[in-house]
């Protein structure tokens, strides 16, 4: 899910591209009663087999960590599975809270619409990304014809197309069963995995609908921070920050030698555009990331539609949106903290090395308006609309790290955790 690129040229060029599954930062809300999901969730080992993301590192699954902690890989995976299940429950609860705000919360508003203004342009219930699978991969290979006894081969498994239709029908049925105003029949689904016995899509759904999905062999898994970040994203982002840091440097035990990637994607490359030996900051490449919005997240009449090619307007919309969705009560990252499992949802405080890292970053940017100038002055946004109803729309953000402080770096890393 991570794509790396280098663009030559101006400040708004991007270098480090991080592909996420969805863009959702929601304000924390009081707990609401919930029911148990009808479908099981993915095991962490299943997820690791299907998609390449930060999940393995986020949940401390590596032979190196097993050796350092004196554990077998089986024990380490067992511990990770417990944390994984806790994060899954946390995401379901968060989705249900945002879908069913109290009267007091509705009166208080949610920080404005997509454009960051006082009006709320969003239509319908709050949705979050889920991986929905049809999974009956419980056989040991291709069916064999037993000529000795003349038995027939095993019944063929449904095709990906057939499984996709089953999932779509189940979403419609779940929407009807919950009485949701969500349009289940129009739910966009992005195919992400298709193999013998297993077919998975990503769909943006209300929490109540996701919990009500039900069919034979169904699997529904909420997506959270680690499952949205492409493999190697955080290690590379931290390495780039450390390479050009003007203050605090970060320590990550999982960081590999990424010097070549830093040189390729973020090292300043000053270009003598006039042939006189002089170079300018505009000729440098700056690190950036790409946020992939779930199919269907933006409608044709969305606020972005009329400003696709107006850079200043996109910058203004995204900056106001980011500020409104990360702050509550004057604390610049309170929403991020409340909506991140490692910081706001792990009741017994069990964590991982990456979990400790996120807590440390968020602790450093908890003061009033500490990230406002970073978001306003150092980030540039562009939008690349997806083509087709099942395509991702990409938001590209570039971080001008020339002369950036350690606080600027903290804010940008916290933003990655939030989106």
CSV table of C-alpha atoms in Angstrom, one decimal:
chain,number,residue,atom,x,y,z
A,1,UNK,CA,0.0,0.0,0.0
A,2,UNK,CA,3.0,2.3,0.2
A,3,UNK,CA,4.2,3.9,-3.0
A,4,UNK,CA,7.4,5.9,-3.2
A,5,UNK,CA,8.1,8.5,-5.7
A,6,UNK,CA,10.2,11.6,-6.4
A,7,UNK,CA,9.1,14.7,-8.3
A,8,UNK,CA,11.6,17.2,-9.4
A,9,UNK,CA,10.8,20.9,-9.1
A,10,UNK,CA,9.0,23.1,-6.7
A,11,UNK,CA,8.0,23.2,-3.1
A,12,UNK,CA,4.8,21.4,-3.7
A,13,UNK,CA,6.6,18.4,-5.1
A,14,UNK,CA,6.2,15.2,-3.1
A,15,UNK,CA,8.7,12.5,-2.2
A,16,UNK,CA,7.5,10.1,0.4
A,17,UNK,CA,4.0,8.8,-0.5
A,18,UNK,CA,2.0,7.0,2.2
A,19,UNK,CA,-1.2,5.3,1.0
A,20,UNK,CA,-3.9,5.1,3.6
A,21,UNK,CA,-7.2,3.4,3.4
A,22,UNK,CA,-9.3,6.2,4.6
A,23,UNK,CA,-9.3,9.7,5.9
A,24,UNK,CA,-11.3,10.0,9.1
A,25,UNK,CA,-10.6,11.9,12.3
A,26,UNK,CA,-13.6,12.1,14.5
A,27,UNK,CA,-14.2,13.9,17.8
A,28,UNK,CA,-14.4,11.6,20.8
A,29,UNK,CA,-17.9,10.8,22.1
A,30,UNK,CA,-19.3,9.2,25.2
A,31,UNK,CA,-19.8,5.4,25.1
A,32,UNK,CA,-23.0,4.0,23.7
A,33,UNK,CA,-24.4,0.5,24.0
A,34,UNK,CA,-23.4,-1.9,21.3
A,35,UNK,CA,-24.2,-5.4,20.1
A,36,UNK,CA,-21.7,-8.1,19.2
A,37,UNK,CA,-20.7,-8.2,15.5
A,38,UNK,CA,-22.5,-11.0,13.5
A,39,UNK,CA,-19.2,-11.9,11.7
A,40,UNK,CA,-15.9,-12.7,13.2
A,41,UNK,CA,-12.9,-10.4,12.6
A,42,UNK,CA,-9.7,-11.2,10.8
A,43,UNK,CA,-6.9,-12.8,12.9
A,44,UNK,CA,-3.8,-10.8,12.8
A,45,UNK,CA,-2.0,-13.6,10.9
A,46,UNK,CA,-4.7,-13.6,8.3
A,47,UNK,CA,-4.4,-9.9,7.8
A,48,UNK,CA,-0.6,-10.1,7.4
A,49,UNK,CA,-1.1,-12.7,4.7
A,50,UNK,CA,-3.6,-10.5,2.8
A,51,UNK,CA,-2.2,-7.0,2.9
A,52,UNK,CA,1.3,-5.4,3.4
A,53,UNK,CA,0.9,-2.7,6.0
A,54,UNK,CA,2.5,-1.5,9.2
A,55,UNK,CA,0.5,-4.1,11.2
A,56,UNK,CA,3.3,-6.5,11.8
A,57,UNK,CA,5.6,-3.9,13.2
A,58,UNK,CA,2.9,-2.0,15.1
A,59,UNK,CA,2.0,-5.2,17.0
A,60,UNK,CA,5.6,-6.3,17.6
A,61,UNK,CA,5.6,-9.4,15.4
A,62,UNK,CA,9.2,-10.1,14.5
A,63,UNK,CA,11.8,-12.8,15.3
A,64,UNK,CA,14.1,-10.1,16.7
A,65,UNK,CA,11.6,-9.0,19.3
A,66,UNK,CA,10.8,-12.6,20.2
A,67,UNK,CA,14.5,-13.3,20.9
A,68,UNK,CA,15.0,-10.1,22.9
A,69,UNK,CA,12.0,-10.8,25.1
A,70,UNK,CA,12.7,-14.5,25.5
A,71,UNK,CA,9.5,-15.6,23.8
A,72,UNK,CA,8.6,-18.1,21.1
A,73,UNK,CA,7.0,-16.7,17.9
A,74,UNK,CA,3.8,-18.5,18.9
A,75,UNK,CA,3.8,-16.7,22.2
A,76,UNK,CA,4.5,-13.4,20.6
A,77,UNK,CA,1.7,-13.8,18.0
A,78,UNK,CA,-0.6,-14.8,20.9
A,79,UNK,CA,0.1,-11.5,22.6
A,80,UNK,CA,-0.3,-9.6,19.4
A,81,UNK,CA,-3.6,-11.3,18.8
A,82,UNK,CA,-4.9,-10.1,22.1
A,83,UNK,CA,-3.9,-6.5,21.4
A,84,UNK,CA,-5.4,-6.8,17.9
A,85,UNK,CA,-8.7,-7.9,19.3
A,86,UNK,CA,-8.6,-4.9,21.7
A,87,UNK,CA,-8.0,-2.5,18.9
A,88,UNK,CA,-10.8,-4.1,16.9
A,89,UNK,CA,-13.3,-3.6,19.8
A,90,UNK,CA,-12.0,0.0,20.2
A,91,UNK,CA,-12.7,0.8,16.6
A,92,UNK,CA,-16.2,-0.7,16.6
A,93,UNK,CA,-17.0,1.3,19.8
A,94,UNK,CA,-15.6,4.5,18.2
A,95,UNK,CA,-17.7,4.0,15.1
A,96,UNK,CA,-20.9,3.5,17.1
A,97,UNK,CA,-20.3,6.5,19.3
A,98,UNK,CA,-19.9,8.7,16.2
A,99,UNK,CA,-22.9,7.2,14.5
A,100,UNK,CA,-25.2,7.8,17.5
A,101,UNK,CA,-24.2,11.1,19.2
A,102,UNK,CA,-26.1,12.3,22.3
A,103,UNK,CA,-28.5,15.2,22.1
A,104,UNK,CA,-25.9,17.3,23.9
A,105,UNK,CA,-23.3,16.4,21.3
A,106,UNK,CA,-25.6,17.2,18.4
A,107,UNK,CA,-26.4,20.6,19.9
A,108,UNK,CA,-22.7,21.3,20.3
A,109,UNK,CA,-21.9,20.4,16.7
A,110,UNK,CA,-19.0,18.4,15.3
A,111,UNK,CA,-16.6,21.2,14.2
A,112,UNK,CA,-18.1,22.0,10.9
A,113,UNK,CA,-18.4,20.3,7.5
A,114,UNK,CA,-15.7,19.1,5.1
A,115,UNK,CA,-14.7,22.7,4.2
A,116,UNK,CA,-14.1,23.5,7.9
A,117,UNK,CA,-16.9,26.1,8.0
A,118,UNK,CA,-19.8,26.3,10.4
A,119,UNK,CA,-22.1,24.4,8.1
A,120,UNK,CA,-22.0,20.6,7.9
A,121,UNK,CA,-21.8,19.4,4.3
A,122,UNK,CA,-21.8,15.8,5.3
A,123,UNK,CA,-24.9,13.8,4.4
A,124,UNK,CA,-25.9,10.5,6.1
A,125,UNK,CA,-24.4,8.7,9.0
A,126,UNK,CA,-20.7,8.7,9.9
A,127,UNK,CA,-18.8,5.9,8.1
A,128,UNK,CA,-15.5,4.2,8.7
A,129,UNK,CA,-13.5,1.7,6.6
A,130,UNK,CA,-13.9,-2.0,7.0
A,131,UNK,CA,-12.4,-5.0,5.4
A,132,UNK,CA,-15.3,-7.4,4.5
A,133,UNK,CA,-14.4,-10.9,3.3
A,134,UNK,CA,-16.0,-14.1,2.2
A,135,UNK,CA,-13.6,-16.7,3.6
A,136,UNK,CA,-13.9,-20.5,3.5
A,137,UNK,CA,-10.3,-21.3,2.9
A,138,UNK,CA,-10.3,-24.3,5.2
A,139,UNK,CA,-9.3,-27.0,2.8
A,140,UNK,CA,-5.8,-28.4,2.1
A,141,UNK,CA,-5.5,-27.7,-1.6
A,142,UNK,CA,-7.1,-28.5,-4.9
A,143,UNK,CA,-9.7,-31.3,-4.8
A,144,UNK,CA,-8.5,-34.7,-5.9
A,145,UNK,CA,-10.4,-37.2,-7.9
A,146,UNK,CA,-10.4,-40.5,-6.1
A,147,UNK,CA,-10.6,-42.9,-9.0
A,148,UNK,CA,-10.3,-45.9,-6.7
A,149,UNK,CA,-13.7,-45.4,-5.2
A,150,UNK,CA,-15.1,-43.3,-7.9
A,151,UNK,CA,-16.0,-40.3,-5.7
A,152,UNK,CA,-16.8,-37.0,-7.4
A,153,UNK,CA,-14.5,-34.0,-6.9
A,154,UNK,CA,-15.3,-31.6,-4.1
A,155,UNK,CA,-17.8,-28.9,-5.0
A,156,UNK,CA,-16.2,-25.9,-6.6
A,157,UNK,CA,-15.6,-22.8,-4.6
A,158,UNK,CA,-17.5,-19.6,-5.5
A,159,UNK,CA,-15.7,-17.2,-7.8
A,160,UNK,CA,-14.6,-13.7,-6.7
A,161,UNK,CA,-17.4,-12.2,-8.6
A,162,UNK,CA,-19.9,-14.4,-6.8
A,163,UNK,CA,-18.4,-13.6,-3.4
A,164,UNK,CA,-18.5,-9.9,-4.2
A,165,UNK,CA,-22.2,-10.1,-4.9
A,166,UNK,CA,-22.8,-12.0,-1.7
A,167,UNK,CA,-21.0,-9.2,0.2
A,168,UNK,CA,-22.9,-6.5,-1.5
A,169,UNK,CA,-26.3,-8.2,-0.8
A,170,UNK,CA,-25.2,-8.7,2.9
A,171,UNK,CA,-24.5,-4.9,3.2
A,172,UNK,CA,-28.0,-4.1,1.8
A,173,UNK,CA,-29.6,-6.6,4.2
A,174,UNK,CA,-27.7,-5.2,7.2
A,175,UNK,CA,-28.7,-1.7,6.3
A,176,UNK,CA,-32.3,-2.7,6.2
A,177,UNK,CA,-32.1,-4.7,9.4
A,178,UNK,CA,-30.6,-1.7,11.3
A,179,UNK,CA,-33.0,0.9,9.9
A,180,UNK,CA,-29.9,3.0,8.9
A,181,UNK,CA,-30.3,5.9,6.6
A,182,UNK,CA,-27.1,4.7,4.9
A,183,UNK,CA,-27.6,3.8,1.2
A,184,UNK,CA,-26.4,0.2,1.4
A,185,UNK,CA,-27.2,-0.5,-2.3
A,186,UNK,CA,-24.8,2.3,-3.4
A,187,UNK,CA,-22.0,1.3,-1.0
A,188,UNK,CA,-18.7,1.4,-3.0
A,189,UNK,CA,-16.4,-1.6,-2.5
A,190,UNK,CA,-12.7,-1.8,-3.4
A,191,UNK,CA,-11.4,-5.3,-4.1
A,192,UNK,CA,-8.2,-5.8,-2.1
A,193,UNK,CA,-7.7,-9.6,-2.0
A,194,UNK,CA,-8.8,-12.5,-4.2
A,195,UNK,CA,-7.5,-16.1,-3.8
A,196,UNK,CA,-8.8,-19.6,-3.6
A,197,UNK,CA,-11.4,-19.6,-0.8
A,198,UNK,CA,-11.0,-15.9,0.1
A,199,UNK,CA,-12.2,-12.7,-1.4
A,200,UNK,CA,-12.0,-9.3,0.4
A,201,UNK,CA,-13.1,-5.7,-0.2
A,202,UNK,CA,-12.8,-2.4,1.6
A,203,UNK,CA,-16.1,-0.6,2.2
A,204,UNK,CA,-16.9,2.6,4.1
A,205,UNK,CA,-19.8,1.7,6.4
A,206,UNK,CA,-21.6,2.9,9.5
A,207,UNK,CA,-20.5,0.9,12.5
A,208,UNK,CA,-24.0,-0.5,13.1
A,209,UNK,CA,-24.2,-1.8,9.5
A,210,UNK,CA,-20.8,-3.4,9.7
A,211,UNK,CA,-21.8,-5.2,12.9
A,212,UNK,CA,-25.1,-6.4,11.4
A,213,UNK,CA,-23.5,-8.0,8.2
A,214,UNK,CA,-24.2,-11.7,8.2
A,215,UNK,CA,-23.7,-14.6,5.8
A,216,UNK,CA,-21.9,-17.9,5.8
A,217,UNK,CA,-18.1,-17.6,5.9
A,218,UNK,CA,-18.3,-13.8,6.6
A,219,UNK,CA,-15.4,-11.8,8.1
A,220,UNK,CA,-15.6,-8.1,8.9
A,221,UNK,CA,-12.6,-6.3,10.2
A,222,UNK,CA,-12.5,-2.6,11.2
A,223,UNK,CA,-9.4,-0.8,9.9
A,224,UNK,CA,-7.3,1.1,12.4
A,225,UNK,CA,-4.0,3.0,12.3
A,226,UNK,CA,-1.6,0.1,11.5
A,227,UNK,CA,-3.8,-1.4,8.8
A,228,UNK,CA,-4.0,1.9,6.9
A,229,UNK,CA,-0.3,2.6,6.7
A,230,UNK,CA,1.7,1.0,3.9
A,231,UNK,CA,4.6,-1.2,5.1
A,232,UNK,CA,7.7,0.8,6.0
A,233,UNK,CA,5.8,4.1,6.1
A,234,UNK,CA,6.7,5.2,9.7
A,235,UNK,CA,10.3,3.9,9.7
A,236,UNK,CA,11.0,5.9,6.5
A,237,UNK,CA,9.1,9.0,7.7
A,238,UNK,CA,11.1,9.0,11.0
A,239,UNK,CA,14.4,8.4,9.1
A,240,UNK,CA,13.7,11.4,6.9
A,241,UNK,CA,12.9,13.5,9.9
A,242,UNK,CA,16.0,12.4,11.7
A,243,UNK,CA,18.2,13.1,8.7
A,244,UNK,CA,17.2,16.8,8.6
A,245,UNK,CA,16.2,17.3,12.2
A,246,UNK,CA,17.0,20.6,13.9
A,247,UNK,CA,16.1,19.2,17.3
A,248,UNK,CA,14.8,16.0,18.9
A,249,UNK,CA,15.6,12.8,17.0
A,250,UNK,CA,13.4,9.7,17.2
A,251,UNK,CA,14.4,6.2,18.1
A,252,UNK,CA,12.7,3.2,16.5
A,253,UNK,CA,14.0,-0.3,17.2
A,254,UNK,CA,12.4,-1.5,13.9
A,255,UNK,CA,14.2,1.1,11.7
A,256,UNK,CA,16.2,-0.5,9.0
A,257,UNK,CA,19.0,1.2,7.0
A,258,UNK,CA,17.0,3.5,4.7
A,259,UNK,CA,19.8,5.9,3.8
A,260,UNK,CA,19.4,5.0,0.1
A,261,UNK,CA,15.7,5.7,0.3
A,262,UNK,CA,16.3,9.0,2.0
A,263,UNK,CA,18.7,10.0,-0.7
A,264,UNK,CA,16.3,9.0,-3.4
A,265,UNK,CA,13.1,10.5,-2.0
A,266,UNK,CA,14.0,13.4,0.3
A,267,UNK,CA,17.5,14.6,-0.1
A,268,UNK,CA,17.8,18.2,-1.3
A,269,UNK,CA,18.6,18.3,-5.0
A,270,UNK,CA,19.4,21.8,-5.9
A,271,UNK,CA,19.1,22.5,-9.6
A,272,UNK,CA,21.0,25.2,-11.5
A,273,UNK,CA,18.0,26.3,-13.5
A,274,UNK,CA,19.7,29.5,-14.9
A,275,UNK,CA,23.1,28.1,-15.7
A,276,UNK,CA,24.8,30.6,-13.4
A,277,UNK,CA,25.7,28.2,-10.6
A,278,UNK,CA,22.9,29.5,-8.2
A,279,UNK,CA,20.2,27.3,-6.7
A,280,UNK,CA,17.0,28.1,-4.8
A,281,UNK,CA,14.8,26.3,-2.3
A,282,UNK,CA,12.1,25.9,-4.9
A,283,UNK,CA,14.4,23.4,-6.6
A,284,UNK,CA,14.4,21.1,-3.6
A,285,UNK,CA,12.3,18.1,-3.1
A,286,UNK,CA,10.2,17.9,0.1
A,287,UNK,CA,8.8,14.8,1.9
A,288,UNK,CA,5.1,14.2,1.5
A,289,UNK,CA,2.4,11.7,1.8
A,290,UNK,CA,-0.7,10.5,-0.1
A,291,UNK,CA,-4.0,9.8,1.7
A,292,UNK,CA,-6.3,7.5,-0.3
A,293,UNK,CA,-9.9,8.2,0.5
A,294,UNK,CA,-12.3,5.2,0.5
A,295,UNK,CA,-14.3,4.8,-2.7
A,296,UNK,CA,-17.5,6.7,-2.2
A,297,UNK,CA,-16.0,9.0,0.4
A,298,UNK,CA,-16.4,12.0,-1.9
A,299,UNK,CA,-19.6,12.5,-3.8
A,300,UNK,CA,-19.9,14.2,-7.2
A,301,UNK,CA,-21.3,17.3,-5.5
A,302,UNK,CA,-18.8,17.4,-2.7
A,303,UNK,CA,-17.1,20.6,-1.7
A,304,UNK,CA,-13.9,19.6,-3.5
A,305,UNK,CA,-15.6,19.1,-6.9
A,306,UNK,CA,-15.5,22.7,-7.9
A,307,UNK,CA,-12.0,23.3,-6.7
A,308,UNK,CA,-10.1,20.3,-8.1
A,309,UNK,CA,-7.6,22.5,-9.9
A,310,UNK,CA,-7.5,25.4,-7.5
A,311,UNK,CA,-4.5,24.8,-5.3
A,312,UNK,CA,-5.1,27.6,-2.8
A,313,UNK,CA,-8.7,26.6,-2.2
A,314,UNK,CA,-7.7,23.0,-1.6
A,315,UNK,CA,-5.0,24.2,0.9
A,316,UNK,CA,-7.5,26.3,2.7
A,317,UNK,CA,-10.2,23.6,3.0
A,318,UNK,CA,-7.7,20.9,4.2
A,319,UNK,CA,-5.9,23.2,6.7
A,320,UNK,CA,-9.2,24.3,8.3
A,321,UNK,CA,-10.5,20.7,8.3
A,322,UNK,CA,-7.3,19.4,9.8
A,323,UNK,CA,-7.3,22.0,12.6
A,324,UNK,CA,-11.0,21.4,13.4
A,325,UNK,CA,-10.7,17.7,13.5
A,326,UNK,CA,-7.5,17.4,15.6
A,327,UNK,CA,-8.3,19.9,18.4
A,328,UNK,CA,-10.8,19.9,21.3
A,329,UNK,CA,-10.7,22.1,24.3
A,330,UNK,CA,-7.6,23.9,23.1
A,331,UNK,CA,-5.4,20.7,22.9
A,332,UNK,CA,-4.1,20.4,19.4
A,333,UNK,CA,-4.0,16.6,19.3
A,334,UNK,CA,-6.7,15.6,21.7
A,335,UNK,CA,-8.9,14.1,19.0
A,336,UNK,CA,-6.1,12.1,17.7
A,337,UNK,CA,-5.2,10.8,21.1
A,338,UNK,CA,-8.8,9.9,21.9
A,339,UNK,CA,-9.1,8.0,18.6
A,340,UNK,CA,-5.8,6.2,18.6
A,341,UNK,CA,-5.9,2.8,20.3
A,342,UNK,CA,-2.5,3.0,21.9
A,343,UNK,CA,-3.3,6.4,23.5
A,344,UNK,CA,-7.0,6.4,24.1
A,345,UNK,CA,-8.4,2.9,24.0
A,346,UNK,CA,-6.1,0.3,25.6
A,347,UNK,CA,-7.7,-0.1,29.0
A,348,UNK,CA,-5.0,-2.3,30.6
A,349,UNK,CA,-2.1,-0.1,29.2
A,350,UNK,CA,-0.5,-3.1,27.5
A,351,UNK,CA,1.4,-1.7,24.6
A,352,UNK,CA,4.1,-2.3,22.0
A,353,UNK,CA,7.3,-0.5,21.0
A,354,UNK,CA,5.4,1.3,18.3
A,355,UNK,CA,2.6,2.1,20.7
A,356,UNK,CA,5.1,3.8,23.0
A,357,UNK,CA,6.4,5.8,20.1
A,358,UNK,CA,2.9,7.2,19.2
A,359,UNK,CA,2.3,8.0,22.9
A,360,UNK,CA,5.6,10.0,23.1
A,361,UNK,CA,4.9,11.9,19.9
A,362,UNK,CA,1.4,12.9,21.1
A,363,UNK,CA,2.6,13.8,24.5
A,364,UNK,CA,5.0,16.4,22.9
A,365,UNK,CA,2.3,18.1,21.0
A,366,UNK,CA,-0.4,18.4,23.6
A,367,UNK,CA,-0.1,22.1,24.3
A,368,UNK,CA,-2.7,24.6,23.1
A,369,UNK,CA,-2.5,25.3,19.4
A,370,UNK,CA,1.0,23.9,19.2
A,371,UNK,CA,0.5,22.5,15.7
A,372,UNK,CA,-1.5,25.4,14.2
A,373,UNK,CA,1.4,27.1,12.5
A,374,UNK,CA,2.8,23.8,11.2
A,375,UNK,CA,-0.5,22.9,9.5
A,376,UNK,CA,-1.1,26.4,8.2
A,377,UNK,CA,2.4,27.3,6.9
A,378,UNK,CA,4.3,24.0,6.2
A,379,UNK,CA,1.7,21.8,4.5
A,380,UNK,CA,0.5,22.0,0.9
A,381,UNK,CA,-2.4,20.0,-0.4
A,382,UNK,CA,-3.5,18.8,-3.9
A,383,UNK,CA,-6.3,16.5,-4.8
A,384,UNK,CA,-6.3,13.7,-7.5
A,385,UNK,CA,-9.9,12.5,-8.0
A,386,UNK,CA,-10.4,8.8,-8.6
A,387,UNK,CA,-11.9,7.7,-11.9
A,388,UNK,CA,-14.8,5.3,-11.5
A,389,UNK,CA,-17.1,4.5,-8.6
A,390,UNK,CA,-14.7,2.0,-7.0
A,391,UNK,CA,-11.5,4.1,-7.4
A,392,UNK,CA,-9.6,5.8,-4.5
A,393,UNK,CA,-9.4,9.6,-4.6
A,394,UNK,CA,-6.0,10.7,-3.5
A,395,UNK,CA,-5.1,13.7,-1.4
A,396,UNK,CA,-1.4,14.6,-1.7
A,397,UNK,CA,0.2,16.7,1.1
A,398,UNK,CA,3.8,18.0,1.0
A,399,UNK,CA,5.7,19.0,4.1
A,400,UNK,CA,8.1,21.9,3.7
A,401,UNK,CA,10.7,20.8,6.2
A,402,UNK,CA,13.3,23.5,5.3
A,403,UNK,CA,14.3,24.9,8.7
A,404,UNK,CA,11.6,22.8,10.5
A,405,UNK,CA,11.7,22.6,14.3
A,406,UNK,CA,11.3,19.5,16.3
A,407,UNK,CA,7.8,20.6,17.1
A,408,UNK,CA,7.0,20.8,13.4
A,409,UNK,CA,8.2,17.3,13.0
A,410,UNK,CA,6.2,16.1,16.0
A,411,UNK,CA,3.1,17.7,14.5
A,412,UNK,CA,3.5,16.0,11.1
A,413,UNK,CA,4.1,12.6,12.7
A,414,UNK,CA,1.0,13.1,14.9
A,415,UNK,CA,-1.0,14.0,11.7
A,416,UNK,CA,0.1,10.7,10.2
A,417,UNK,CA,-1.3,8.9,13.3
A,418,UNK,CA,-4.5,10.9,13.0
A,419,UNK,CA,-5.4,10.4,9.4
